[in-house]
């Protein structure tokens, strides 16, 4: 079976109340190098999530060109992690400007890390939260070697919102507020792997 490696793709679908956003692209580094960055991301996500804004989340803060992208904001307040069992817990505030701030929301995360026979690395992240904002969320990050100096990276994020956000967030708003942040984060990971740093402040600034 032949595999088609796209240069850069981001696609969001919506079905039965669930948004699914997939980003995929060929990365001009070995799979080992890509995996180093993936390891750094998941470690920081559970132990130093604020540190991710220095690289992985760079450019995902308030958009200065399009204020509609700031409709939903998240403030990270506390984190707790048990890296040996791939478990983390974050406390956040979710801010909807000019409407309401949902304070001290506790979100737990855990992930599995598997290497398959074709050397494909498959990471599955599960988000656990009980409340009205989020019903279900998960993510899959896959890396596959192409050559010694190139690999394929794919990120898929699935989100089912709870009662409030299900009424509040339209498909257009999801793409404008959430999809572009997922895409920016994915591009940042790939750029970190290729260049050793993240230079793009925001995808919206270079389009």
PDB file of C-alpha atoms in Angstrom, residues 1-188:
ATOM      1  CA  UNK A   1       0.000   0.000   0.000  1.00  0.00           C
ATOM      2  CA  UNK A   2       1.373   3.417  -0.954  1.00  0.00           C
ATOM      3  CA  UNK A   3       1.257   6.257   1.553  1.00  0.00           C
ATOM      4  CA  UNK A   4       0.757   9.854   0.430  1.00  0.00           C
ATOM      5  CA  UNK A   5       2.626  12.376   2.568  1.00  0.00           C
ATOM      6  CA  UNK A   6       1.118  15.831   2.329  1.00  0.00           C
ATOM      7  CA  UNK A   7       3.206  18.976   2.822  1.00  0.00           C
ATOM      8  CA  UNK A   8       0.752  20.602   5.202  1.00  0.00           C
ATOM      9  CA  UNK A   9      -2.913  19.886   5.855  1.00  0.00           C
ATOM     10  CA  UNK A  10      -5.374  20.942   8.537  1.00  0.00           C
ATOM     11  CA  UNK A  11      -8.947  19.649   8.417  1.00  0.00           C
ATOM     12  CA  UNK A  12     -11.860  19.863  10.849  1.00  0.00           C
ATOM     13  CA  UNK A  13     -14.994  17.730  10.688  1.00  0.00           C
ATOM     14  CA  UNK A  14     -18.107  17.748  12.872  1.00  0.00           C
ATOM     15  CA  UNK A  15     -20.297  14.723  13.579  1.00  0.00           C
ATOM     16  CA  UNK A  16     -22.669  13.789  16.418  1.00  0.00           C
ATOM     17  CA  UNK A  17     -21.584  16.739  18.532  1.00  0.00           C
ATOM     18  CA  UNK A  18     -17.862  16.020  18.164  1.00  0.00           C
ATOM     19  CA  UNK A  19     -15.277  18.227  16.481  1.00  0.00           C
ATOM     20  CA  UNK A  20     -12.290  16.392  14.987  1.00  0.00           C
ATOM     21  CA  UNK A  21      -9.288  18.416  13.845  1.00  0.00           C
ATOM     22  CA  UNK A  22      -6.400  16.697  12.066  1.00  0.00           C
ATOM     23  CA  UNK A  23      -3.063  18.292  11.163  1.00  0.00           C
ATOM     24  CA  UNK A  24      -0.479  16.387   9.163  1.00  0.00           C
ATOM     25  CA  UNK A  25       2.725  17.112   7.323  1.00  0.00           C
ATOM     26  CA  UNK A  26       6.096  15.840   6.182  1.00  0.00           C
ATOM     27  CA  UNK A  27       8.879  16.989   8.509  1.00  0.00           C
ATOM     28  CA  UNK A  28      12.449  17.326   7.239  1.00  0.00           C
ATOM     29  CA  UNK A  29      14.078  15.556  10.177  1.00  0.00           C
ATOM     30  CA  UNK A  30      14.521  11.961  11.261  1.00  0.00           C
ATOM     31  CA  UNK A  31      11.788  10.305  13.265  1.00  0.00           C
ATOM     32  CA  UNK A  32      14.193  10.171  16.227  1.00  0.00           C
ATOM     33  CA  UNK A  33      14.501  13.970  16.185  1.00  0.00           C
ATOM     34  CA  UNK A  34      10.751  14.414  15.818  1.00  0.00           C
ATOM     35  CA  UNK A  35      10.239  12.064  18.744  1.00  0.00           C
ATOM     36  CA  UNK A  36      12.608  14.143  20.898  1.00  0.00           C
ATOM     37  CA  UNK A  37      10.362  17.156  20.402  1.00  0.00           C
ATOM     38  CA  UNK A  38       7.212  15.104  21.007  1.00  0.00           C
ATOM     39  CA  UNK A  39       8.734  13.847  24.277  1.00  0.00           C
ATOM     40  CA  UNK A  40       9.525  17.422  25.304  1.00  0.00           C
ATOM     41  CA  UNK A  41       5.997  18.529  24.500  1.00  0.00           C
ATOM     42  CA  UNK A  42       4.234  15.841  26.525  1.00  0.00           C
ATOM     43  CA  UNK A  43       6.631  16.287  29.440  1.00  0.00           C
ATOM     44  CA  UNK A  44       6.085  20.065  29.515  1.00  0.00           C
ATOM     45  CA  UNK A  45       2.342  19.617  29.062  1.00  0.00           C
ATOM     46  CA  UNK A  46       2.118  17.710  32.321  1.00  0.00           C
ATOM     47  CA  UNK A  47       4.935  19.328  34.341  1.00  0.00           C
ATOM     48  CA  UNK A  48       5.404  22.900  33.037  1.00  0.00           C
ATOM     49  CA  UNK A  49       2.454  23.879  30.894  1.00  0.00           C
ATOM     50  CA  UNK A  50       3.232  27.599  31.168  1.00  0.00           C
ATOM     51  CA  UNK A  51       6.635  26.845  29.681  1.00  0.00           C
ATOM     52  CA  UNK A  52       4.905  25.647  26.513  1.00  0.00           C
ATOM     53  CA  UNK A  53       4.063  29.266  25.678  1.00  0.00           C
ATOM     54  CA  UNK A  54       7.777  29.826  25.042  1.00  0.00           C
ATOM     55  CA  UNK A  55       7.689  27.397  22.119  1.00  0.00           C
ATOM     56  CA  UNK A  56       4.808  24.930  21.507  1.00  0.00           C
ATOM     57  CA  UNK A  57       2.027  27.430  22.306  1.00  0.00           C
ATOM     58  CA  UNK A  58       3.909  30.416  20.872  1.00  0.00           C
ATOM     59  CA  UNK A  59       1.587  32.536  18.760  1.00  0.00           C
ATOM     60  CA  UNK A  60      -1.575  31.052  20.265  1.00  0.00           C
ATOM     61  CA  UNK A  61      -2.133  33.848  22.774  1.00  0.00           C
ATOM     62  CA  UNK A  62      -4.523  36.720  22.092  1.00  0.00           C
ATOM     63  CA  UNK A  63      -4.609  37.477  18.365  1.00  0.00           C
ATOM     64  CA  UNK A  64      -3.817  41.155  17.807  1.00  0.00           C
ATOM     65  CA  UNK A  65      -5.117  41.189  14.218  1.00  0.00           C
ATOM     66  CA  UNK A  66      -8.420  39.352  14.720  1.00  0.00           C
ATOM     67  CA  UNK A  67     -10.090  39.968  18.081  1.00  0.00           C
ATOM     68  CA  UNK A  68     -12.800  37.397  17.334  1.00  0.00           C
ATOM     69  CA  UNK A  69     -10.153  34.718  17.895  1.00  0.00           C
ATOM     70  CA  UNK A  70      -9.984  35.788  21.550  1.00  0.00           C
ATOM     71  CA  UNK A  71     -13.587  34.758  22.254  1.00  0.00           C
ATOM     72  CA  UNK A  72     -12.372  32.005  24.578  1.00  0.00           C
ATOM     73  CA  UNK A  73      -9.223  32.326  26.695  1.00  0.00           C
ATOM     74  CA  UNK A  74      -7.548  29.917  29.113  1.00  0.00           C
ATOM     75  CA  UNK A  75      -5.438  30.843  32.124  1.00  0.00           C
ATOM     76  CA  UNK A  76      -3.272  28.030  33.546  1.00  0.00           C
ATOM     77  CA  UNK A  77      -2.979  28.279  37.327  1.00  0.00           C
ATOM     78  CA  UNK A  78      -1.618  25.041  38.834  1.00  0.00           C
ATOM     79  CA  UNK A  79      -0.242  21.733  37.645  1.00  0.00           C
ATOM     80  CA  UNK A  80       0.596  18.369  39.158  1.00  0.00           C
ATOM     81  CA  UNK A  81       2.263  15.469  37.387  1.00  0.00           C
ATOM     82  CA  UNK A  82       3.365  11.876  37.810  1.00  0.00           C
ATOM     83  CA  UNK A  83       5.582  11.479  34.705  1.00  0.00           C
ATOM     84  CA  UNK A  84       6.387   7.847  35.436  1.00  0.00           C
ATOM     85  CA  UNK A  85       2.770   6.895  34.753  1.00  0.00           C
ATOM     86  CA  UNK A  86       2.082   9.583  32.145  1.00  0.00           C
ATOM     87  CA  UNK A  87      -0.436  11.362  34.367  1.00  0.00           C
ATOM     88  CA  UNK A  88      -1.013  15.062  34.820  1.00  0.00           C
ATOM     89  CA  UNK A  89      -3.528  17.421  36.382  1.00  0.00           C
ATOM     90  CA  UNK A  90      -4.031  21.106  35.618  1.00  0.00           C
ATOM     91  CA  UNK A  91      -6.186  23.764  37.228  1.00  0.00           C
ATOM     92  CA  UNK A  92      -7.347  26.461  34.822  1.00  0.00           C
ATOM     93  CA  UNK A  93      -9.700  29.391  34.449  1.00  0.00           C
ATOM     94  CA  UNK A  94     -11.737  29.547  31.235  1.00  0.00           C
ATOM     95  CA  UNK A  95     -12.481  33.154  30.314  1.00  0.00           C
ATOM     96  CA  UNK A  96     -15.232  34.296  27.980  1.00  0.00           C
ATOM     97  CA  UNK A  97     -14.571  38.067  27.800  1.00  0.00           C
ATOM     98  CA  UNK A  98     -17.499  40.336  28.638  1.00  0.00           C
ATOM     99  CA  UNK A  99     -19.542  37.339  29.775  1.00  0.00           C
ATOM    100  CA  UNK A 100     -18.123  35.008  32.417  1.00  0.00           C
ATOM    101  CA  UNK A 101     -15.005  33.433  33.890  1.00  0.00           C
ATOM    102  CA  UNK A 102     -15.212  29.773  34.885  1.00  0.00           C
ATOM    103  CA  UNK A 103     -12.747  29.500  37.759  1.00  0.00           C
ATOM    104  CA  UNK A 104     -10.591  26.654  39.077  1.00  0.00           C
ATOM    105  CA  UNK A 105     -11.523  23.974  36.577  1.00  0.00           C
ATOM    106  CA  UNK A 106      -9.625  20.753  37.243  1.00  0.00           C
ATOM    107  CA  UNK A 107      -8.563  18.721  34.206  1.00  0.00           C
ATOM    108  CA  UNK A 108      -6.752  15.385  34.368  1.00  0.00           C
ATOM    109  CA  UNK A 109      -4.799  13.847  31.500  1.00  0.00           C
ATOM    110  CA  UNK A 110      -3.124  10.515  30.841  1.00  0.00           C
ATOM    111  CA  UNK A 111      -1.556   8.990  27.767  1.00  0.00           C
ATOM    112  CA  UNK A 112      -0.281   5.749  26.294  1.00  0.00           C
ATOM    113  CA  UNK A 113       2.844   5.541  24.133  1.00  0.00           C
ATOM    114  CA  UNK A 114       3.185   2.648  21.667  1.00  0.00           C
ATOM    115  CA  UNK A 115       5.670   1.796  18.915  1.00  0.00           C
ATOM    116  CA  UNK A 116       4.247  -0.436  16.198  1.00  0.00           C
ATOM    117  CA  UNK A 117       6.025  -2.918  13.929  1.00  0.00           C
ATOM    118  CA  UNK A 118       6.458  -0.398  11.103  1.00  0.00           C
ATOM    119  CA  UNK A 119       8.174   1.938  13.626  1.00  0.00           C
ATOM    120  CA  UNK A 120       5.099   4.128  13.736  1.00  0.00           C
ATOM    121  CA  UNK A 121       4.923   5.808  17.133  1.00  0.00           C
ATOM    122  CA  UNK A 122       1.364   6.240  18.391  1.00  0.00           C
ATOM    123  CA  UNK A 123       0.543   8.386  21.423  1.00  0.00           C
ATOM    124  CA  UNK A 124      -3.045   8.528  22.675  1.00  0.00           C
ATOM    125  CA  UNK A 125      -3.984  11.236  25.174  1.00  0.00           C
ATOM    126  CA  UNK A 126      -7.193  11.148  27.197  1.00  0.00           C
ATOM    127  CA  UNK A 127      -8.635  14.190  28.970  1.00  0.00           C
ATOM    128  CA  UNK A 128     -10.817  13.621  32.033  1.00  0.00           C
ATOM    129  CA  UNK A 129     -13.111  16.406  33.262  1.00  0.00           C
ATOM    130  CA  UNK A 130     -16.520  16.344  34.888  1.00  0.00           C
ATOM    131  CA  UNK A 131     -18.496  19.522  34.371  1.00  0.00           C
ATOM    132  CA  UNK A 132     -20.685  21.508  32.010  1.00  0.00           C
ATOM    133  CA  UNK A 133     -17.919  22.887  29.765  1.00  0.00           C
ATOM    134  CA  UNK A 134     -16.417  19.721  28.336  1.00  0.00           C
ATOM    135  CA  UNK A 135     -18.012  16.338  27.704  1.00  0.00           C
ATOM    136  CA  UNK A 136     -15.132  14.420  26.141  1.00  0.00           C
ATOM    137  CA  UNK A 137     -11.693  15.136  24.670  1.00  0.00           C
ATOM    138  CA  UNK A 138      -8.776  13.110  23.360  1.00  0.00           C
ATOM    139  CA  UNK A 139      -5.772  13.430  21.078  1.00  0.00           C
ATOM    140  CA  UNK A 140      -3.580  11.166  18.959  1.00  0.00           C
ATOM    141  CA  UNK A 141      -0.052  12.067  17.866  1.00  0.00           C
ATOM    142  CA  UNK A 142       1.623   9.758  15.357  1.00  0.00           C
ATOM    143  CA  UNK A 143       5.098   9.818  13.827  1.00  0.00           C
ATOM    144  CA  UNK A 144       6.266   7.587  10.980  1.00  0.00           C
ATOM    145  CA  UNK A 145       9.744   7.426   9.418  1.00  0.00           C
ATOM    146  CA  UNK A 146       9.933   8.164   5.678  1.00  0.00           C
ATOM    147  CA  UNK A 147      13.715   8.258   5.131  1.00  0.00           C
ATOM    148  CA  UNK A 148      16.707   8.695   7.419  1.00  0.00           C
ATOM    149  CA  UNK A 149      16.187  12.468   7.242  1.00  0.00           C
ATOM    150  CA  UNK A 150      12.434  12.843   6.925  1.00  0.00           C
ATOM    151  CA  UNK A 151       9.351  11.729   8.784  1.00  0.00           C
ATOM    152  CA  UNK A 152       5.599  12.154   8.835  1.00  0.00           C
ATOM    153  CA  UNK A 153       3.763  13.750  11.743  1.00  0.00           C
ATOM    154  CA  UNK A 154       0.037  13.688  12.385  1.00  0.00           C
ATOM    155  CA  UNK A 155      -2.000  15.231  15.204  1.00  0.00           C
ATOM    156  CA  UNK A 156      -5.721  14.524  15.659  1.00  0.00           C
ATOM    157  CA  UNK A 157      -7.748  16.205  18.393  1.00  0.00           C
ATOM    158  CA  UNK A 158     -11.357  15.285  19.208  1.00  0.00           C
ATOM    159  CA  UNK A 159     -13.575  17.504  21.360  1.00  0.00           C
ATOM    160  CA  UNK A 160     -17.146  17.174  22.572  1.00  0.00           C
ATOM    161  CA  UNK A 161     -18.240  20.268  24.437  1.00  0.00           C
ATOM    162  CA  UNK A 162     -20.538  20.276  27.424  1.00  0.00           C
ATOM    163  CA  UNK A 163     -23.925  21.970  27.567  1.00  0.00           C
ATOM    164  CA  UNK A 164     -22.750  25.606  27.756  1.00  0.00           C
ATOM    165  CA  UNK A 165     -20.105  25.567  25.037  1.00  0.00           C
ATOM    166  CA  UNK A 166     -22.186  23.296  22.837  1.00  0.00           C
ATOM    167  CA  UNK A 167     -24.714  26.121  22.599  1.00  0.00           C
ATOM    168  CA  UNK A 168     -22.131  28.886  22.506  1.00  0.00           C
ATOM    169  CA  UNK A 169     -19.630  27.567  19.931  1.00  0.00           C
ATOM    170  CA  UNK A 170     -20.701  27.387  16.302  1.00  0.00           C
ATOM    171  CA  UNK A 171     -18.687  25.525  13.676  1.00  0.00           C
ATOM    172  CA  UNK A 172     -17.422  28.825  12.293  1.00  0.00           C
ATOM    173  CA  UNK A 173     -16.354  29.948  15.771  1.00  0.00           C
ATOM    174  CA  UNK A 174     -14.589  26.625  16.401  1.00  0.00           C
ATOM    175  CA  UNK A 175     -12.498  27.017  13.256  1.00  0.00           C
ATOM    176  CA  UNK A 176     -11.730  30.654  14.046  1.00  0.00           C
ATOM    177  CA  UNK A 177     -10.993  30.230  17.759  1.00  0.00           C
ATOM    178  CA  UNK A 178      -9.755  26.663  18.260  1.00  0.00           C
ATOM    179  CA  UNK A 179      -8.677  25.125  14.950  1.00  0.00           C
ATOM    180  CA  UNK A 180      -6.102  27.830  14.208  1.00  0.00           C
ATOM    181  CA  UNK A 181      -4.562  27.365  17.683  1.00  0.00           C
ATOM    182  CA  UNK A 182      -4.288  23.595  17.154  1.00  0.00           C
ATOM    183  CA  UNK A 183      -2.700  24.206  13.750  1.00  0.00           C
ATOM    184  CA  UNK A 184      -0.272  26.780  15.188  1.00  0.00           C
ATOM    185  CA  UNK A 185       0.769  24.382  17.954  1.00  0.00           C
ATOM    186  CA  UNK A 186       1.342  21.581  15.448  1.00  0.00           C
ATOM    187  CA  UNK A 187       3.423  23.842  13.200  1.00  0.00           C
ATOM    188  CA  UNK A 188       5.445  24.958  16.229  1.00  0.00           C
TER     189      UNK A 188
END
